[in-house]
């Protein structure tokens, strides 16, 4: 009797608390992005700019505490004894090694402007590519130059130069990121499988599906014996089969295939 009860119980796999926290954070992030995508362009741009500026301010304040000792140790020569070029170099050094408040302001402007322009470009152009990334970087670099005071006497020209430098760097980083972030070619055949396993907390068994070549197209045809052949334990097998049975899209596809 007791053995029958034990066999009828579904054994939930042990889940890593860190993975659970990451999954929960990802869910909250996706819900927030979904809500944000439904808002008007001004609202979305304002929210994205504000949140990114707050993150940048926190990073800048932290960096400012690290560089505060350096800036305080820099000698401050009398301005009358410096030529304009030397004075501009001194201002650049002070801008890059200011205290927490100065760095918080600089990074808030830089990250907020970058995120806001990226948001507007993505909404207007319908995609996020290297051109949009470089435009956003140009704007953030120019504003950073103006706000930080590292432009020197000719602020407009130096702002344009800083913006161009930021744009080139961002464009190169974007291209590198695109090159190295491409998923393996085989992963396109397991996108739905990965989503199903993640929703069930069974993402550790994705490699079992790949080992047995159980792609998305085989999901409606899965049986207990097929899952057993790829070394998936009884508890997860029951959860997977129950999910497939309850999924109307998979059930409809299975009916057509029969």
Coordinates of C-alpha atoms in Angstrom, one line a residue:
X1 CA 0.0 0.0 0.0
X2 CA 2.7 2.4 1.1
X3 CA 4.8 1.4 -1.9
X4 CA 2.0 2.2 -4.3
X5 CA 1.6 5.6 -2.7
X6 CA 5.3 6.2 -3.2
X7 CA 5.2 5.2 -6.8
X8 CA 2.2 7.4 -7.4
X9 CA 3.9 10.5 -5.9
X10 CA 5.6 13.0 -8.3
X11 CA 9.1 13.6 -7.1
X12 CA 10.0 17.2 -7.7
X13 CA 13.7 17.7 -8.8
X14 CA 15.9 19.6 -6.4
X15 CA 16.2 23.2 -7.7
X16 CA 19.2 25.5 -7.0
X17 CA 18.1 28.5 -5.0
X18 CA 20.3 30.8 -7.1
X19 CA 18.7 29.5 -10.3
X20 CA 15.2 30.0 -8.8
X21 CA 16.1 33.6 -7.9
X22 CA 17.5 34.2 -11.4
X23 CA 14.3 32.8 -12.9
X24 CA 12.1 35.0 -10.7
X25 CA 14.2 38.1 -11.6
X26 CA 14.0 37.2 -15.3
X27 CA 10.2 36.8 -15.0
X28 CA 9.8 40.2 -13.3
X29 CA 12.1 41.8 -15.9
X30 CA 10.1 40.3 -18.8
X31 CA 6.8 41.5 -17.2
X32 CA 8.2 45.0 -16.8
X33 CA 9.4 45.1 -20.4
X34 CA 6.1 43.8 -21.6
X35 CA 4.3 46.6 -19.7
X36 CA 6.8 49.2 -21.0
X37 CA 6.3 48.1 -24.6
X38 CA 2.6 48.9 -24.4
X39 CA 3.3 52.5 -23.3
X40 CA 3.6 55.6 -25.6
X41 CA 7.0 56.6 -26.8
X42 CA 7.4 59.6 -24.5
X43 CA 6.5 57.4 -21.4
X44 CA 8.8 54.6 -22.5
X45 CA 11.7 56.9 -23.2
X46 CA 11.2 58.8 -19.9
X47 CA 11.1 55.5 -17.8
X48 CA 14.1 54.0 -19.6
X49 CA 16.1 57.2 -19.3
X50 CA 15.3 57.6 -15.6
X51 CA 16.1 54.0 -14.6
X52 CA 19.3 53.9 -16.6
X53 CA 20.4 57.3 -15.2
X54 CA 19.8 55.9 -11.7
X55 CA 21.9 52.9 -12.4
X56 CA 24.6 55.1 -13.9
X57 CA 24.6 57.4 -10.9
X58 CA 25.0 54.4 -8.6
X59 CA 28.0 53.2 -10.6
X60 CA 29.5 56.6 -10.8
X61 CA 29.1 57.2 -7.1
X62 CA 30.9 54.0 -6.4
X63 CA 33.7 54.8 -8.8
X64 CA 33.9 58.3 -7.3
X65 CA 34.7 56.9 -3.9
X66 CA 37.6 55.0 -5.4
X67 CA 39.0 58.0 -7.3
X68 CA 38.3 60.6 -4.6
X69 CA 41.6 60.0 -2.9
X70 CA 43.4 60.3 -6.2
X71 CA 41.8 63.6 -7.1
X72 CA 42.5 65.1 -3.7
X73 CA 46.2 64.3 -4.1
X74 CA 46.5 66.1 -7.4
X75 CA 48.2 69.4 -7.1
X76 CA 46.2 72.5 -8.2
X77 CA 48.6 75.0 -9.8
X78 CA 47.5 78.6 -10.2
X79 CA 45.4 79.0 -13.3
X80 CA 47.3 82.1 -14.4
X81 CA 50.5 80.1 -14.9
X82 CA 48.8 77.5 -17.3
X83 CA 48.3 77.9 -21.0
X84 CA 44.9 77.0 -22.4
X85 CA 45.9 73.5 -23.5
X86 CA 47.4 72.6 -20.1
X87 CA 44.3 74.0 -18.4
X88 CA 42.0 71.8 -20.6
X89 CA 44.1 68.8 -19.7
X90 CA 43.8 69.6 -16.0
X91 CA 40.0 69.9 -16.3
X92 CA 39.8 66.5 -18.1
X93 CA 41.8 64.9 -15.3
X94 CA 39.5 66.5 -12.7
X95 CA 36.5 65.4 -14.6
X96 CA 37.7 61.8 -14.7
X97 CA 38.8 61.7 -11.1
X98 CA 36.1 63.7 -9.3
X99 CA 34.3 62.8 -6.1
X100 CA 31.2 60.6 -5.8
X101 CA 28.7 63.3 -6.6
X102 CA 30.6 64.5 -9.7
X103 CA 31.0 61.0 -11.0
X104 CA 27.4 60.1 -10.2
X105 CA 26.3 63.1 -12.3
X106 CA 28.6 62.3 -15.2
X107 CA 27.6 58.6 -15.3
X108 CA 23.9 59.4 -14.9
X109 CA 24.0 61.7 -17.9
X110 CA 26.0 59.3 -20.0
X111 CA 23.9 56.2 -19.3
X112 CA 20.6 58.0 -19.2
X113 CA 21.1 59.7 -22.6
X114 CA 22.4 56.5 -24.2
X115 CA 19.4 54.5 -23.0
X116 CA 16.9 57.2 -23.9
X117 CA 18.2 57.6 -27.5
X118 CA 18.4 53.8 -27.9
X119 CA 14.8 53.5 -26.8
X120 CA 13.6 56.2 -29.2
X121 CA 15.6 54.8 -32.1
X122 CA 14.4 51.3 -31.5
X123 CA 10.8 52.4 -31.4
X124 CA 11.1 54.5 -34.5
X125 CA 13.1 52.1 -36.6
X126 CA 11.6 48.9 -35.3
X127 CA 14.9 47.3 -34.7
X128 CA 18.1 47.6 -32.6
X129 CA 21.2 47.6 -34.9
X130 CA 24.7 49.1 -35.0
X131 CA 23.4 52.4 -36.5
X132 CA 21.0 53.0 -33.6
X133 CA 23.7 52.0 -31.1
X134 CA 26.2 54.4 -32.6
X135 CA 23.7 57.3 -32.6
X136 CA 22.9 56.7 -29.0
X137 CA 26.6 56.5 -28.1
X138 CA 27.3 59.8 -30.0
X139 CA 24.6 61.6 -28.0
X140 CA 25.8 60.2 -24.7
X141 CA 29.5 61.0 -25.5
X142 CA 28.6 64.6 -26.5
X143 CA 26.5 65.1 -23.3
X144 CA 29.2 63.6 -21.1
X145 CA 31.7 66.0 -22.6
X146 CA 29.5 69.0 -22.0
X147 CA 28.4 68.1 -18.5
X148 CA 31.7 66.9 -17.2
X149 CA 33.5 70.0 -18.3
X150 CA 36.3 68.1 -20.1
X151 CA 35.7 69.9 -23.4
X152 CA 38.0 72.8 -22.7
X153 CA 37.5 76.3 -24.2
X154 CA 35.9 74.9 -27.4
X155 CA 33.2 72.8 -25.9
X156 CA 31.1 72.2 -29.0
X157 CA 34.0 70.9 -31.0
X158 CA 35.2 68.7 -28.2
X159 CA 31.7 67.4 -27.6
X160 CA 31.4 66.4 -31.2
X161 CA 34.8 64.7 -31.0
X162 CA 33.9 62.9 -27.8
X163 CA 30.6 61.8 -29.4
X164 CA 32.4 60.5 -32.4
X165 CA 34.8 58.5 -30.3
X166 CA 32.0 57.0 -28.2
X167 CA 30.1 56.1 -31.4
X168 CA 33.1 54.3 -32.9
X169 CA 33.8 52.4 -29.7
X170 CA 30.2 51.4 -29.3
X171 CA 29.9 50.4 -32.9
X172 CA 32.9 48.1 -32.6
X173 CA 31.7 46.6 -29.3
X174 CA 28.2 46.0 -30.8
X175 CA 29.7 44.2 -33.8
X176 CA 31.8 42.0 -31.5
X177 CA 28.9 41.3 -29.3
X178 CA 26.8 40.2 -32.3
X179 CA 29.5 38.0 -33.5
X180 CA 30.1 36.2 -30.2
X181 CA 26.5 36.1 -29.0
X182 CA 25.1 34.0 -31.9
X183 CA 23.6 30.9 -30.5
X184 CA 24.7 27.5 -31.9
X185 CA 22.9 26.6 -35.0
X186 CA 21.2 23.5 -33.4
X187 CA 19.6 25.7 -30.7
X188 CA 17.0 27.0 -33.1
X189 CA 15.5 23.5 -33.0
X190 CA 15.1 23.5 -29.2
X191 CA 13.6 27.0 -28.5
X192 CA 10.2 25.7 -27.5
X193 CA 11.7 22.8 -25.6
X194 CA 13.9 25.2 -23.7
X195 CA 11.0 27.4 -22.8
X196 CA 8.9 24.4 -21.6
X197 CA 11.8 23.0 -19.4
X198 CA 12.4 26.5 -17.9
X199 CA 8.8 26.9 -17.0
X200 CA 8.9 23.6 -15.2
X201 CA 12.2 24.2 -13.5
X202 CA 13.8 21.3 -15.5
X203 CA 16.3 23.3 -17.6
X204 CA 19.0 20.9 -16.5
X205 CA 17.5 18.2 -18.7
X206 CA 17.9 20.2 -21.9
X207 CA 21.1 18.3 -22.7
X208 CA 19.2 15.1 -22.5
X209 CA 16.8 16.3 -25.2
X210 CA 19.7 17.3 -27.4
X211 CA 21.4 14.0 -26.8
X212 CA 18.4 12.1 -28.0
X213 CA 17.6 14.6 -30.8
X214 CA 14.2 15.3 -29.3
X215 CA 13.6 18.6 -31.1
X216 CA 10.6 20.9 -30.9
X217 CA 8.9 19.0 -33.7
X218 CA 9.0 15.8 -31.6
X219 CA 7.3 17.4 -28.5
X220 CA 3.7 16.3 -29.5
X221 CA 5.0 12.8 -30.1
X222 CA 6.9 12.3 -26.8
X223 CA 6.1 9.2 -24.7
X224 CA 7.3 8.0 -21.4
X225 CA 9.6 5.4 -23.1
X226 CA 11.2 8.1 -25.3
X227 CA 12.0 10.3 -22.2
X228 CA 13.3 7.2 -20.4
X229 CA 15.7 6.5 -23.2
X230 CA 17.4 9.8 -22.8
X231 CA 17.9 9.2 -19.0
X232 CA 15.2 11.5 -17.6
X233 CA 14.0 10.4 -14.2
X234 CA 10.3 9.4 -13.5
X235 CA 9.3 12.6 -11.7
X236 CA 10.4 15.0 -14.5
X237 CA 9.0 12.7 -17.1
X238 CA 5.5 12.9 -15.5
X239 CA 5.8 16.7 -15.4
X240 CA 6.9 17.0 -19.0
X241 CA 4.2 14.7 -20.3
X242 CA 1.5 16.4 -18.2
X243 CA 2.6 19.8 -19.6
X244 CA 2.4 18.5 -23.2
X245 CA -1.0 17.0 -22.5
X246 CA -2.3 20.3 -21.2
X247 CA -0.8 22.5 -23.9
X248 CA -3.6 23.1 -26.5
X249 CA -1.1 24.0 -29.3
X250 CA 0.8 20.8 -28.9
X251 CA -2.4 18.7 -28.6
X252 CA -3.7 20.2 -31.8
X253 CA -0.4 19.6 -33.6
X254 CA -0.4 16.0 -32.3
X255 CA -3.9 15.5 -33.7
X256 CA -2.9 16.8 -37.1
X257 CA 0.2 14.5 -37.2
X258 CA -2.0 11.5 -36.4

